[in-house]
């Protein structure tokens, strides 16, 4: 194996510690504890695991986690009422609605109802638009984490040939915006892209966010490239459940210069960036300068 393994878990731990230090400072100097509300409709086991691990990270950073789990039959109107209540609550600095929502609820209507200043997921249309305009915005957590991981390898991303695989609203498109803000040259690839391996081979920086287990092979990689694997795919290997990324790790690591593992790469950075966004939202609400983290 030739590639350097990018230690997302270690980087996330360090980021969480820096956020926790700023949270402690807010408490001492301003008597404020950032609060984040987790809104979940129904008891989907996978969502519960995510919410629990995010809640634990929030508490460990010295923030308050507010659990708003609602019955699966909750109507859109009732959920909108909960969002309005959280928007008005000065002790709530961040609101996170766990997706997917049950089919009687239009997720777009709910996300659009969140106060953009508390939209720590960065999915509100105002934040999406501000990011696209290159204005300060709460940006989605996974893309923020991807760019931080890439910057741990490339001191500057300016002029870097970046290929983003996937054009979803939660990963691919915001990653593209963040990379453009770093002055990278960005190509977005998707399911209709012709000659996907050829497009990927152009990349100095390849970010794979497609949800296809180990689709990206060793011969798709430019020697020395940086590979950020966002994919989380549950597969069976020899009858045992395993989580793999969108990248065939062993093969790709022979060619790449640096690569994120799955698990232990992008995933931990996503949670750390949620804490960072909540800290930023709290500072903005208090009209305090955003800490340089
Ligand atoms: P998504 O909404 O399903 O979008 C997948 C994207 O990949 C689409 O743009 C799709 O193209 C493209 N695609 C699918 N198959 C392809 C193929 N064979 N070749 C080229 N492009 C292809 O997925 P997502 O929500 O962005 O998530 C992507 C992956 O990241 C999933 O495995 C998810 O679990 C993971 N994820 C991880 C984290 C984390 O914290 N680590 C966070 C979020 C997501 P079209 O647009 O043409 O359909």
Short mmCIF file of C-alpha atoms and ligand atoms in Angstrom, two decimals:
data_model
loop_
_atom_site.label_atom_id
_atom_site.label_comp_id
_atom_site.label_asym_id
_atom_site.label_seq_id
_atom_site.Cartn_x
_atom_site.Cartn_y
_atom_site.Cartn_z
CA UNK A 1 0.00 0.00 0.00
CA UNK A 2 1.43 3.38 -0.97
CA UNK A 3 -1.24 5.91 0.01
CA UNK A 4 -1.17 7.86 3.23
CA UNK A 5 -4.30 7.05 5.24
CA UNK A 6 -6.10 10.28 6.16
CA UNK A 7 -7.04 9.95 9.82
CA UNK A 8 -10.57 11.36 9.85
CA UNK A 9 -11.23 10.03 13.32
CA UNK A 10 -8.16 11.75 14.74
CA UNK A 11 -8.90 15.01 12.90
CA UNK A 12 -12.51 14.92 14.10
CA UNK A 13 -11.36 14.34 17.69
CA UNK A 14 -9.07 17.36 17.48
CA UNK A 15 -11.83 19.53 15.96
CA UNK A 16 -14.29 18.44 18.64
CA UNK A 17 -11.75 19.36 21.33
CA UNK A 18 -11.30 22.85 19.79
CA UNK A 19 -15.08 23.33 19.65
CA UNK A 20 -15.40 22.15 23.28
CA UNK A 21 -12.77 24.71 24.35
CA UNK A 22 -14.76 27.50 22.65
CA UNK A 23 -18.00 26.24 24.22
CA UNK A 24 -16.35 26.37 27.66
CA UNK A 25 -15.20 29.94 26.90
CA UNK A 26 -18.76 30.95 25.91
CA UNK A 27 -20.03 29.57 29.22
CA UNK A 28 -17.38 31.38 31.28
CA UNK A 29 -17.40 34.72 29.46
CA UNK A 30 -21.06 34.99 28.41
CA UNK A 31 -22.96 32.45 30.55
CA UNK A 32 -24.25 30.74 27.38
CA UNK A 33 -24.49 27.03 26.59
CA UNK A 34 -25.22 26.26 22.91
CA UNK A 35 -28.28 24.04 22.46
CA UNK A 36 -29.17 21.83 19.53
CA UNK A 37 -32.59 20.26 19.00
CA UNK A 38 -32.81 16.85 17.34
CA UNK A 39 -36.21 16.43 15.74
CA UNK A 40 -37.11 12.89 14.80
CA UNK A 41 -40.47 11.60 13.59
CA UNK A 42 -40.99 7.90 14.29
CA UNK A 43 -38.54 5.39 15.67
CA UNK A 44 -36.55 4.27 12.63
CA UNK A 45 -33.71 2.22 14.22
CA UNK A 46 -30.99 3.58 11.88
CA UNK A 47 -32.10 7.18 12.57
CA UNK A 48 -32.14 6.47 16.30
CA UNK A 49 -28.52 5.28 16.15
CA UNK A 50 -27.49 8.47 14.27
CA UNK A 51 -29.38 10.74 16.66
CA UNK A 52 -27.92 8.99 19.72
CA UNK A 53 -24.34 9.28 18.46
CA UNK A 54 -24.83 12.95 17.49
CA UNK A 55 -26.46 13.64 20.89
CA UNK A 56 -23.50 12.04 22.69
CA UNK A 57 -21.02 14.17 20.72
CA UNK A 58 -23.04 17.31 21.50
CA UNK A 59 -23.00 16.55 25.25
CA UNK A 60 -19.28 15.73 25.19
CA UNK A 61 -18.62 19.16 23.62
CA UNK A 62 -20.40 20.80 26.56
CA UNK A 63 -23.51 21.70 24.52
CA UNK A 64 -27.14 20.87 25.34
CA UNK A 65 -28.90 18.22 23.25
CA UNK A 66 -32.68 18.61 23.13
CA UNK A 67 -34.50 15.46 22.02
CA UNK A 68 -37.81 16.05 20.20
CA UNK A 69 -38.90 12.59 19.11
CA UNK A 70 -42.46 12.63 17.76
CA UNK A 71 -44.84 9.77 16.91
CA UNK A 72 -44.61 8.35 13.38
CA UNK A 73 -48.18 9.52 12.59
CA UNK A 74 -47.31 13.22 13.29
CA UNK A 75 -48.87 15.48 10.65
CA UNK A 76 -46.93 18.09 8.65
CA UNK A 77 -48.88 20.86 10.44
CA UNK A 78 -47.93 19.49 13.87
CA UNK A 79 -44.27 19.19 12.87
CA UNK A 80 -44.33 22.76 11.52
CA UNK A 81 -45.69 23.87 14.92
CA UNK A 82 -42.74 22.14 16.66
CA UNK A 83 -40.29 23.87 14.30
CA UNK A 84 -41.94 27.26 15.00
CA UNK A 85 -41.61 26.65 18.73
CA UNK A 86 -37.90 25.74 18.40
CA UNK A 87 -37.30 28.77 16.12
CA UNK A 88 -38.69 31.01 18.88
CA UNK A 89 -36.72 29.35 21.71
CA UNK A 90 -33.64 31.44 22.55
CA UNK A 91 -32.00 28.42 24.21
CA UNK A 92 -32.05 26.52 20.91
CA UNK A 93 -29.21 27.55 18.59
CA UNK A 94 -29.39 24.67 16.14
CA UNK A 95 -32.25 22.58 14.74
CA UNK A 96 -31.60 19.28 13.06
CA UNK A 97 -34.48 17.35 11.47
CA UNK A 98 -33.58 13.72 10.98
CA UNK A 99 -34.34 12.58 7.41
CA UNK A 100 -36.09 10.73 5.87
CA UNK A 101 -39.49 11.87 7.22
CA UNK A 102 -42.66 9.76 6.99
CA UNK A 103 -44.49 10.06 3.67
CA UNK A 104 -47.30 12.33 4.96
CA UNK A 105 -44.68 15.07 5.53
CA UNK A 106 -42.98 17.09 2.77
CA UNK A 107 -39.33 17.39 3.90
CA UNK A 108 -38.82 20.52 1.76
CA UNK A 109 -41.62 22.37 3.60
CA UNK A 110 -40.11 21.44 6.97
CA UNK A 111 -36.54 22.41 6.09
CA UNK A 112 -37.76 25.70 4.60
CA UNK A 113 -39.57 26.47 7.89
CA UNK A 114 -36.39 26.23 10.00
CA UNK A 115 -34.92 29.62 10.95
CA UNK A 116 -31.91 29.82 8.53
CA UNK A 117 -29.78 31.11 11.44
CA UNK A 118 -30.44 27.79 13.27
CA UNK A 119 -30.10 25.60 10.17
CA UNK A 120 -26.99 23.71 11.33
CA UNK A 121 -27.50 21.07 8.60
CA UNK A 122 -27.13 23.82 5.98
CA UNK A 123 -30.12 22.57 3.95
CA UNK A 124 -32.36 25.67 4.11
CA UNK A 125 -32.79 27.27 0.64
CA UNK A 126 -31.38 30.56 1.97
CA UNK A 127 -28.15 28.89 3.13
CA UNK A 128 -27.97 26.88 -0.11
CA UNK A 129 -28.32 30.12 -2.10
CA UNK A 130 -25.81 32.03 0.02
CA UNK A 131 -23.27 29.22 -0.40
CA UNK A 132 -23.85 29.28 -4.18
CA UNK A 133 -23.36 33.08 -4.19
CA UNK A 134 -20.11 32.73 -2.24
CA UNK A 135 -21.60 34.52 0.78
CA UNK A 136 -21.09 33.41 4.41
CA UNK A 137 -23.53 30.57 5.10
CA UNK A 138 -24.11 27.57 7.32
CA UNK A 139 -22.83 24.88 4.95
CA UNK A 140 -23.77 21.18 5.13
CA UNK A 141 -21.63 19.15 7.54
CA UNK A 142 -20.43 16.25 5.36
CA UNK A 143 -19.17 18.57 2.57
CA UNK A 144 -17.43 20.79 5.15
CA UNK A 145 -15.72 17.70 6.54
CA UNK A 146 -14.67 16.55 3.04
CA UNK A 147 -12.98 19.88 2.31
CA UNK A 148 -11.20 19.90 5.69
CA UNK A 149 -9.91 16.37 5.00
CA UNK A 150 -8.70 17.44 1.54
CA UNK A 151 -6.97 20.47 3.07
CA UNK A 152 -5.11 18.21 5.47
CA UNK A 153 -3.29 16.91 2.37
CA UNK A 154 -3.22 19.99 0.09
CA UNK A 155 -2.12 23.16 1.85
CA UNK A 156 -4.07 25.02 -0.85
CA UNK A 157 -6.83 23.67 -3.09
CA UNK A 158 -6.39 26.54 -5.56
CA UNK A 159 -6.17 25.27 -9.12
CA UNK A 160 -6.49 21.66 -8.00
CA UNK A 161 -8.34 19.48 -10.53
CA UNK A 162 -11.20 18.11 -8.42
CA UNK A 163 -13.78 15.55 -9.52
CA UNK A 164 -16.88 15.14 -7.35
CA UNK A 165 -18.81 11.94 -7.98
CA UNK A 166 -22.47 12.50 -7.10
CA UNK A 167 -24.73 15.56 -7.43
CA UNK A 168 -27.01 15.21 -4.41
CA UNK A 169 -28.17 18.29 -2.55
CA UNK A 170 -26.67 17.05 0.71
CA UNK A 171 -23.19 16.06 -0.52
CA UNK A 172 -22.21 16.48 -4.19
CA UNK A 173 -23.54 19.98 -4.95
CA UNK A 174 -22.41 21.66 -1.71
CA UNK A 175 -18.96 20.00 -2.00
CA UNK A 176 -18.74 21.54 -5.47
CA UNK A 177 -19.62 24.99 -4.06
CA UNK A 178 -17.08 24.72 -1.25
CA UNK A 179 -14.35 23.62 -3.68
CA UNK A 180 -15.18 26.50 -6.04
CA UNK A 181 -14.81 28.84 -3.06
CA UNK A 182 -11.32 27.33 -2.63
CA UNK A 183 -10.60 28.12 -6.32
CA UNK A 184 -10.39 24.46 -7.35
CA UNK A 185 -11.30 23.44 -10.89
CA UNK A 186 -14.37 21.27 -10.32
CA UNK A 187 -16.05 18.60 -12.42
CA UNK A 188 -19.24 16.95 -11.18
CA UNK A 189 -19.84 13.38 -12.34
CA UNK A 190 -23.11 11.47 -11.94
CA UNK A 191 -24.98 8.43 -13.20
CA UNK A 192 -25.22 9.82 -16.77
CA UNK A 193 -21.54 10.78 -17.03
CA UNK A 194 -19.81 9.24 -20.05
CA UNK A 195 -16.51 7.44 -19.43
CA UNK A 196 -16.63 7.78 -15.65
CA UNK A 197 -13.22 6.07 -15.15
CA UNK A 198 -11.65 8.51 -17.64
CA UNK A 199 -13.18 11.53 -15.88
CA UNK A 200 -11.97 10.24 -12.49
CA UNK A 201 -8.43 9.69 -13.83
CA UNK A 202 -8.17 13.48 -14.42
CA UNK A 203 -8.59 14.18 -10.71
CA UNK A 204 -5.89 15.40 -8.35
CA UNK A 205 -8.69 15.27 -5.78
CA UNK A 206 -11.48 12.71 -6.13
CA UNK A 207 -14.50 12.90 -3.84
CA UNK A 208 -16.79 9.87 -4.19
CA UNK A 209 -20.36 10.30 -2.93
CA UNK A 210 -22.53 7.92 -4.91
CA UNK A 211 -23.64 5.15 -2.57
CA UNK A 212 -22.30 2.31 -4.75
CA UNK A 213 -20.13 -0.18 -2.86
CA UNK A 214 -16.52 -0.15 -4.09
CA UNK A 215 -17.43 1.10 -7.58
CA UNK A 216 -14.22 3.15 -7.90
CA UNK A 217 -11.32 0.88 -8.89
CA UNK A 218 -7.55 1.28 -8.76
CA UNK A 219 -7.23 1.99 -12.50
CA UNK A 220 -9.65 4.97 -12.18
CA UNK A 221 -7.11 6.87 -10.08
CA UNK A 222 -4.39 9.27 -11.18
CA UNK A 223 -1.17 8.20 -9.41
CA UNK A 224 -0.69 10.26 -6.26
CA UNK A 225 -4.26 11.64 -6.20
CA UNK A 226 -6.14 12.36 -2.99
CA UNK A 227 -9.28 10.25 -2.57
CA UNK A 228 -12.07 11.19 -0.16
CA UNK A 229 -14.61 8.38 0.18
CA UNK A 230 -18.01 9.58 1.44
CA UNK A 231 -19.88 6.34 0.75
CA UNK A 232 -21.43 4.31 3.54
CA UNK A 233 -22.64 1.02 2.09
CA UNK A 234 -23.83 -1.95 4.12
CA UNK A 235 -22.78 -5.21 2.45
CA UNK A 236 -22.38 -8.88 3.38
CA UNK A 237 -18.84 -10.30 3.21
CA UNK A 238 -18.62 -14.06 3.83
CA UNK A 239 -22.08 -13.85 5.39
CA UNK A 240 -20.98 -11.09 7.80
CA UNK A 241 -22.34 -7.52 7.69
CA UNK A 242 -19.69 -4.94 6.77
CA UNK A 243 -19.60 -1.26 5.91
CA UNK A 244 -17.65 -0.31 2.81
CA UNK A 245 -17.20 2.95 0.92
CA UNK A 246 -17.73 3.84 -2.74
CA UNK A 247 -14.02 3.14 -3.33
CA UNK A 248 -12.29 -0.26 -3.53
CA UNK A 249 -9.94 0.72 -0.72
CA UNK A 250 -7.12 -1.84 -1.01
CA UNK A 251 -6.81 -1.39 -4.79
CA UNK A 252 -7.12 2.38 -4.81
CA UNK A 253 -4.65 2.78 -1.94
CA UNK A 254 -1.98 1.21 -4.20
CA UNK A 255 -2.26 4.14 -6.62
CA UNK A 256 -3.52 7.14 -4.62
CA UNK A 257 -1.28 9.49 -2.65
CA UNK A 258 -3.75 9.82 0.23
CA UNK A 259 -7.10 8.19 1.01
CA UNK A 260 -9.81 8.26 3.68
CA UNK A 261 -10.82 4.92 5.20
CA UNK A 262 -14.43 3.78 5.67
CA UNK A 263 -15.28 3.80 8.50
CA UNK A 264 -13.04 6.37 10.22
CA UNK A 265 -12.78 9.00 7.48
CA UNK A 266 -15.62 11.31 6.46
CA UNK A 267 -18.18 9.99 8.98
CA UNK A 268 -16.50 11.29 12.18
CA UNK A 269 -15.80 14.66 10.49
CA UNK A 270 -19.52 15.05 9.70
CA UNK A 271 -20.41 14.96 13.39
CA UNK A 272 -17.52 17.26 14.34
CA UNK A 273 -18.70 19.78 11.69
CA UNK A 274 -22.22 19.66 13.15
CA UNK A 275 -20.72 20.82 16.46
CA UNK A 276 -18.75 23.50 14.61
CA UNK A 277 -21.88 24.76 12.82
CA UNK A 278 -23.77 24.88 16.14
CA UNK A 279 -20.95 26.88 17.71
CA UNK A 280 -20.93 29.27 14.71
CA UNK A 281 -24.74 29.66 14.87
CA UNK A 282 -24.54 30.42 18.61
CA UNK A 283 -21.81 33.04 18.15
CA UNK A 284 -23.78 34.67 15.31
CA UNK A 285 -26.93 34.78 17.51
CA UNK A 286 -24.90 36.51 20.25
CA UNK A 287 -23.30 38.88 17.69
CA UNK A 288 -19.89 37.54 18.71
CA UNK A 289 -17.08 37.06 16.19
CA UNK A 290 -16.94 33.56 14.76
CA UNK A 291 -14.07 31.71 16.46
CA UNK A 292 -11.22 30.85 14.08
CA UNK A 293 -11.14 27.07 14.35
P1 LIG B 1 -27.81 10.13 -3.33
O1 LIG B 1 -28.71 11.25 -2.95
O2 LIG B 1 -28.38 8.79 -3.61
O3 LIG B 1 -26.98 10.61 -4.61
C1 LIG B 1 -26.12 9.72 -5.27
C2 LIG B 1 -25.46 10.43 -6.43
O4 LIG B 1 -24.56 9.50 -7.03
C3 LIG B 1 -26.43 10.88 -7.52
O5 LIG B 1 -26.06 12.15 -7.98
C4 LIG B 1 -26.27 9.82 -8.61
O6 LIG B 1 -26.43 10.32 -9.91
C5 LIG B 1 -24.82 9.42 -8.42
N1 LIG B 1 -24.62 8.03 -8.87
C6 LIG B 1 -25.30 6.95 -8.49
N2 LIG B 1 -24.81 5.85 -9.11
C7 LIG B 1 -23.80 6.27 -9.88
C8 LIG B 1 -22.92 5.63 -10.77
N3 LIG B 1 -22.97 4.30 -10.98
N4 LIG B 1 -21.99 6.36 -11.42
C9 LIG B 1 -21.92 7.70 -11.21
N5 LIG B 1 -22.74 8.38 -10.37
C10 LIG B 1 -23.67 7.67 -9.72
O7 LIG B 1 -26.68 9.89 -2.24
P2 LIG B 1 -26.05 10.88 -1.13
O8 LIG B 1 -27.06 11.18 -0.09
O9 LIG B 1 -25.33 11.99 -1.79
O10 LIG B 1 -24.98 9.89 -0.47
C11 LIG B 1 -23.95 9.29 -1.20
C12 LIG B 1 -23.22 8.30 -0.32
O11 LIG B 1 -22.62 9.01 0.76
C13 LIG B 1 -24.10 7.24 0.34
O12 LIG B 1 -23.36 6.03 0.47
C14 LIG B 1 -24.38 7.81 1.72
O13 LIG B 1 -24.66 6.80 2.68
C15 LIG B 1 -23.06 8.48 2.00
N6 LIG B 1 -23.13 9.59 2.97
C16 LIG B 1 -22.20 9.59 3.96
C17 LIG B 1 -22.18 10.61 4.88
C18 LIG B 1 -21.13 10.61 5.94
O14 LIG B 1 -21.26 11.30 6.93
N7 LIG B 1 -20.03 9.85 5.75
C19 LIG B 1 -23.13 11.64 4.82
C20 LIG B 1 -24.04 11.64 3.76
C21 LIG B 1 -24.03 10.60 2.83
P3 LIG B 1 -27.82 10.89 -10.50
O15 LIG B 1 -27.98 12.24 -9.88
O16 LIG B 1 -27.60 10.93 -11.95
O17 LIG B 1 -28.88 9.92 -10.05
#
